[in-house]
Amino acid sequence: MRVRSIRREDLPALMALASNCGIGLTTLPHHEEVLARRIEASLSSGPASEDRSWLFVLEQAGELIGVSGLEGAIGLKEPSYYYRQGLTVRMAREAGIARRLATLTLGNDLTGASALCTLFLAPAWRSMGRGALLSRSRLMFIADFPELFAAQLTAEIRGINDESGVSPFWNGLGRQFFRVEFARADYLRGTGACAAIAALMPQQTLFTDMLPPAARAAIGQVHPDSMGAVRLLNEEGLHASGYIDLFDGGPVLRGDIAQLRTVSQSQVLALCVGEVRSGTRFMLSNRRAEDFVVLVADAERVDGALRISAATLAKLQLDAHDSVRALALN
């Protein structure tokens, strides 16, 4: 089991994953042309790229079972819109009335931040730490190549919607201005229509008391399938930011990249190869931008180096004189 950079030949498997991810994972639409473009963008991203994004896949026994993504900077090529949660106090002293009113304001304040995106693991494989490996491998990539990322990292979390595609937040707000069902709006956003949809939304500050109760209750709420991902990101140092998704009202997490656990606690170590007798579990990356690999394996520190097995070395696609980034897991 390992995470690696995506390849062109992964497109059919990526399409199969997209067909099973359901409604709400906007950045993985079941649209071959869009996914092919995302693969090409991942393969061409680097220091000279204006629009940097990456896709990584989790493979086990040759089968592609999950995908995760990174954006170097959001909102530069096409605006990224969110609602900012706020509070307004209104007073009528003569009548002895004071009201604290929750508000939502449309904006793109997060422009330029880096972002975690496109996290999906096939349901049959959601055990044995696979989801954590798939998610945190992206943070290993950021730690290896910090010059490609902003100081702030965001993560848009899936909000409340059911299996039939009903989103209380969308029905109570977005659908009133962009008259399509949530599933259709979500698909259109995934194919690049977010700015067009946002243009039809009200530009003035909204008072949440004017929304239906179900829509109000969905603000900032997390889809049950995403609870585990949120706990992991909270442990890393990403927390609710006061911004929510324009479509389903899910929270946007935010944190300083330099303070994230995987970034701050991982180390670059020289390698030595041999039998690992009393090893610790480590997350290891091969520190190669174009053929990036992350896996979890037993290893042990020896005189300032890290001893790994020959099999682990081969899976990392490294030579014995290379170095790795290592994060102790126990």
Coordinates of C-alpha atoms in Angstrom, one line a residue, residues 41-266:
A41 CA -2.2 19.9 -14.7
S42 CA -0.8 17.6 -12.0
L43 CA 1.9 16.3 -14.4
S44 CA 3.0 19.8 -15.4
S45 CA 2.9 21.5 -12.0
G46 CA 6.2 22.9 -10.7
P47 CA 7.9 26.1 -9.6
A48 CA 7.4 27.8 -13.1
S49 CA 3.7 26.8 -13.3
E50 CA 1.1 29.6 -12.9
D51 CA -1.7 27.3 -11.9
R52 CA -0.3 24.6 -9.7
S53 CA -2.3 21.5 -8.7
W54 CA -1.5 17.9 -7.9
L55 CA -3.3 14.6 -7.7
F56 CA -2.1 11.6 -5.8
V57 CA -3.5 8.0 -5.8
L58 CA -3.5 5.3 -3.2
E59 CA -2.7 1.9 -4.7
Q60 CA -2.8 -1.5 -3.2
A61 CA -1.8 -4.7 -5.0
G62 CA -1.8 -2.7 -8.2
E63 CA -5.4 -1.5 -7.7
L64 CA -6.1 2.2 -7.5
I65 CA -8.4 2.6 -4.5
G66 CA -8.3 6.3 -3.5
V67 CA -7.3 9.8 -4.7
S68 CA -6.4 13.1 -3.0
G69 CA -5.4 16.5 -4.3
L70 CA -3.6 19.8 -3.6
E71 CA -4.0 23.3 -5.0
G72 CA -1.0 25.6 -4.8
A73 CA -3.2 28.8 -4.7
I74 CA -6.9 29.0 -5.0
G75 CA -8.9 31.7 -6.8
L76 CA -6.1 33.0 -9.0
K77 CA -7.3 31.5 -12.3
E78 CA -11.0 31.6 -11.5
P79 CA -12.5 33.2 -8.4
S80 CA -13.3 30.9 -5.4
Y81 CA -16.3 32.1 -3.5
Y82 CA -17.3 31.4 0.1
Y83 CA -19.7 32.8 2.7
R84 CA -18.1 34.5 5.6
Q85 CA -20.0 34.1 8.9
G86 CA -20.5 37.3 10.9
L87 CA -22.5 38.9 13.6
T88 CA -24.4 42.2 13.5
V89 CA -25.9 43.9 16.7
R90 CA -29.0 46.0 16.2
M91 CA -30.4 48.1 19.0
A92 CA -33.5 50.2 19.6
R93 CA -32.7 51.8 23.0
E94 CA -36.1 53.6 23.3
A95 CA -37.9 50.3 23.0
G96 CA -35.3 48.4 25.1
I97 CA -34.7 45.9 22.3
A98 CA -31.3 44.5 21.3
R99 CA -30.7 41.8 18.7
R100 CA -27.6 39.8 17.8
L101 CA -28.0 38.7 14.2
A102 CA -25.9 36.1 12.5
T103 CA -24.9 37.0 8.9
L104 CA -23.4 35.5 5.8
T105 CA -21.4 37.6 3.3
L106 CA -20.3 36.4 -0.1
G107 CA -16.7 36.9 -0.9
N108 CA -13.4 35.5 -2.0
D109 CA -11.2 36.5 0.9
L110 CA -9.3 33.2 0.8
T111 CA -7.8 33.9 -2.6
G112 CA -4.1 32.9 -2.8
A113 CA -4.2 30.3 0.0
S114 CA -3.2 26.8 -0.7
A115 CA -5.9 24.1 -0.4
L116 CA -6.4 20.4 0.3
C117 CA -9.0 18.9 -2.1
T118 CA -10.4 15.8 -3.8
L119 CA -10.1 13.3 -1.0
F120 CA -11.9 10.0 -1.8
L121 CA -11.3 6.5 -0.7
A122 CA -13.4 3.6 -2.0
P123 CA -15.7 2.5 0.8
A124 CA -14.5 -1.1 0.8
W125 CA -11.0 0.0 1.7
R126 CA -11.8 2.4 4.6
S127 CA -9.8 0.8 7.3
M128 CA -6.2 0.1 8.5
G129 CA -5.2 3.7 8.3
R130 CA -5.6 4.0 4.5
G131 CA -7.6 7.2 4.7
A132 CA -5.1 8.8 7.1
L133 CA -2.2 7.9 4.7
L134 CA -4.1 9.2 1.7
S135 CA -4.8 12.5 3.4
R136 CA -1.6 13.1 5.2
S137 CA 0.6 12.2 2.2
R138 CA -0.3 15.6 0.9
L139 CA 1.2 17.3 3.9
M140 CA 4.4 15.3 3.3
F141 CA 4.5 16.8 -0.2
I142 CA 4.0 20.3 1.2
A143 CA 6.8 19.7 3.7
D144 CA 9.1 18.5 0.9
F145 CA 8.3 21.4 -1.4
P146 CA 7.3 24.4 0.7
E147 CA 8.3 26.9 -2.0
L148 CA 5.3 25.7 -4.1
F149 CA 2.7 26.7 -1.4
A150 CA 1.3 29.7 0.4
A151 CA 1.7 30.3 4.2
Q152 CA -2.0 29.4 4.7
L153 CA -3.6 26.0 4.0
T154 CA -7.4 25.6 3.6
A155 CA -9.6 22.5 3.4
E156 CA -13.2 22.7 2.2
I157 CA -15.3 20.1 4.1
R158 CA -18.3 18.4 2.6
G159 CA -21.5 19.7 4.2
I160 CA -24.9 18.0 4.8
N161 CA -26.7 16.4 1.9
D162 CA -28.4 13.0 1.6
E163 CA -28.0 10.1 -0.8
S164 CA -30.6 11.5 -3.1
G165 CA -28.7 14.8 -3.4
V166 CA -30.9 17.0 -1.2
S167 CA -28.9 19.7 0.5
P168 CA -30.9 21.8 3.1
F169 CA -28.5 24.7 2.8
W170 CA -28.7 24.8 -1.0
N171 CA -32.5 24.4 -1.0
G172 CA -32.9 27.2 1.5
L173 CA -30.5 29.7 -0.2
G174 CA -28.7 28.9 -3.5
R175 CA -31.6 27.2 -5.2
Q176 CA -33.7 30.4 -4.8
F177 CA -31.3 32.2 -7.1
F178 CA -29.9 29.5 -9.3
R179 CA -32.9 27.3 -10.0
V180 CA -31.4 23.9 -10.3
E181 CA -31.2 21.0 -7.8
F182 CA -28.1 20.6 -5.6
A183 CA -26.7 17.7 -7.5
R184 CA -26.7 19.6 -10.8
A185 CA -25.2 22.7 -9.2
D186 CA -22.5 20.7 -7.6
Y187 CA -21.7 19.0 -10.9
L188 CA -21.5 22.3 -12.7
R189 CA -19.2 23.7 -10.1
G190 CA -16.9 20.7 -10.5
T191 CA -16.7 21.4 -14.3
G192 CA -15.7 25.0 -13.8
A193 CA -18.9 27.0 -13.4
C194 CA -18.5 28.2 -9.8
A195 CA -18.0 31.9 -10.8
A196 CA -21.1 31.8 -13.0
I197 CA -23.2 30.4 -10.2
A198 CA -21.8 32.9 -7.7
A199 CA -22.7 35.8 -10.0
L200 CA -26.4 34.9 -9.5
M201 CA -26.2 34.9 -5.7
P202 CA -27.1 37.9 -3.7
Q203 CA -24.1 40.2 -3.2
Q204 CA -25.4 41.9 -0.1
T205 CA -25.0 40.6 3.5
L206 CA -27.7 38.0 4.4
F207 CA -29.3 37.5 7.8
T208 CA -29.4 33.8 8.6
D209 CA -32.7 34.3 10.5
M210 CA -34.3 34.7 7.1
L211 CA -33.4 31.2 6.0
P212 CA -35.5 28.1 6.6
P213 CA -34.7 26.3 9.9
A214 CA -33.2 23.4 8.0
A215 CA -30.8 25.6 6.1
R216 CA -29.8 27.5 9.2
A217 CA -29.1 24.2 11.0
A218 CA -26.8 23.0 8.2
I219 CA -24.5 26.0 8.4
G220 CA -21.0 24.8 9.2
Q221 CA -22.1 21.2 9.7
V222 CA -20.0 18.2 8.5
H223 CA -21.3 15.3 6.4
P224 CA -21.0 12.0 8.4
D225 CA -18.7 10.5 5.8
S226 CA -16.2 13.4 6.4
M227 CA -16.1 13.3 10.2
G228 CA -12.9 11.2 10.3
A229 CA -11.2 13.5 7.8
V230 CA -12.1 16.5 10.0
R231 CA -10.7 14.9 13.1
L232 CA -7.4 14.1 11.4
L233 CA -7.1 17.7 10.0
N234 CA -7.9 19.1 13.5
E235 CA -5.1 17.0 14.9
E236 CA -2.8 18.4 12.2
G237 CA -3.7 22.0 13.1
L238 CA -6.5 22.9 10.7
H239 CA -9.6 24.4 12.3
A240 CA -12.9 26.0 11.4
S241 CA -12.2 29.5 9.9
G242 CA -15.6 31.2 10.0
Y243 CA -16.0 30.5 6.2
I244 CA -18.5 28.0 4.8
D245 CA -19.1 26.5 1.4
L246 CA -21.3 28.4 -1.0
F247 CA -23.3 25.3 -2.0
D248 CA -23.8 23.0 1.0
G249 CA -22.8 25.2 3.9
G250 CA -19.9 22.9 5.0
P251 CA -17.1 24.4 7.0
V252 CA -13.8 25.6 5.5
L253 CA -10.8 24.7 7.7
R254 CA -7.7 26.8 7.8
G255 CA -4.2 26.7 9.4
D256 CA -0.7 27.9 9.1
I257 CA 1.4 25.5 7.0
A258 CA 4.5 25.9 9.1
Q259 CA 2.6 24.9 12.3
L260 CA 1.0 21.7 10.9
R261 CA 2.1 18.6 12.7
T262 CA 3.3 16.7 9.7
V263 CA 5.2 19.7 8.4
S264 CA 6.8 20.7 11.7
Q265 CA 7.6 17.2 13.1
S266 CA 8.8 15.4 10.1

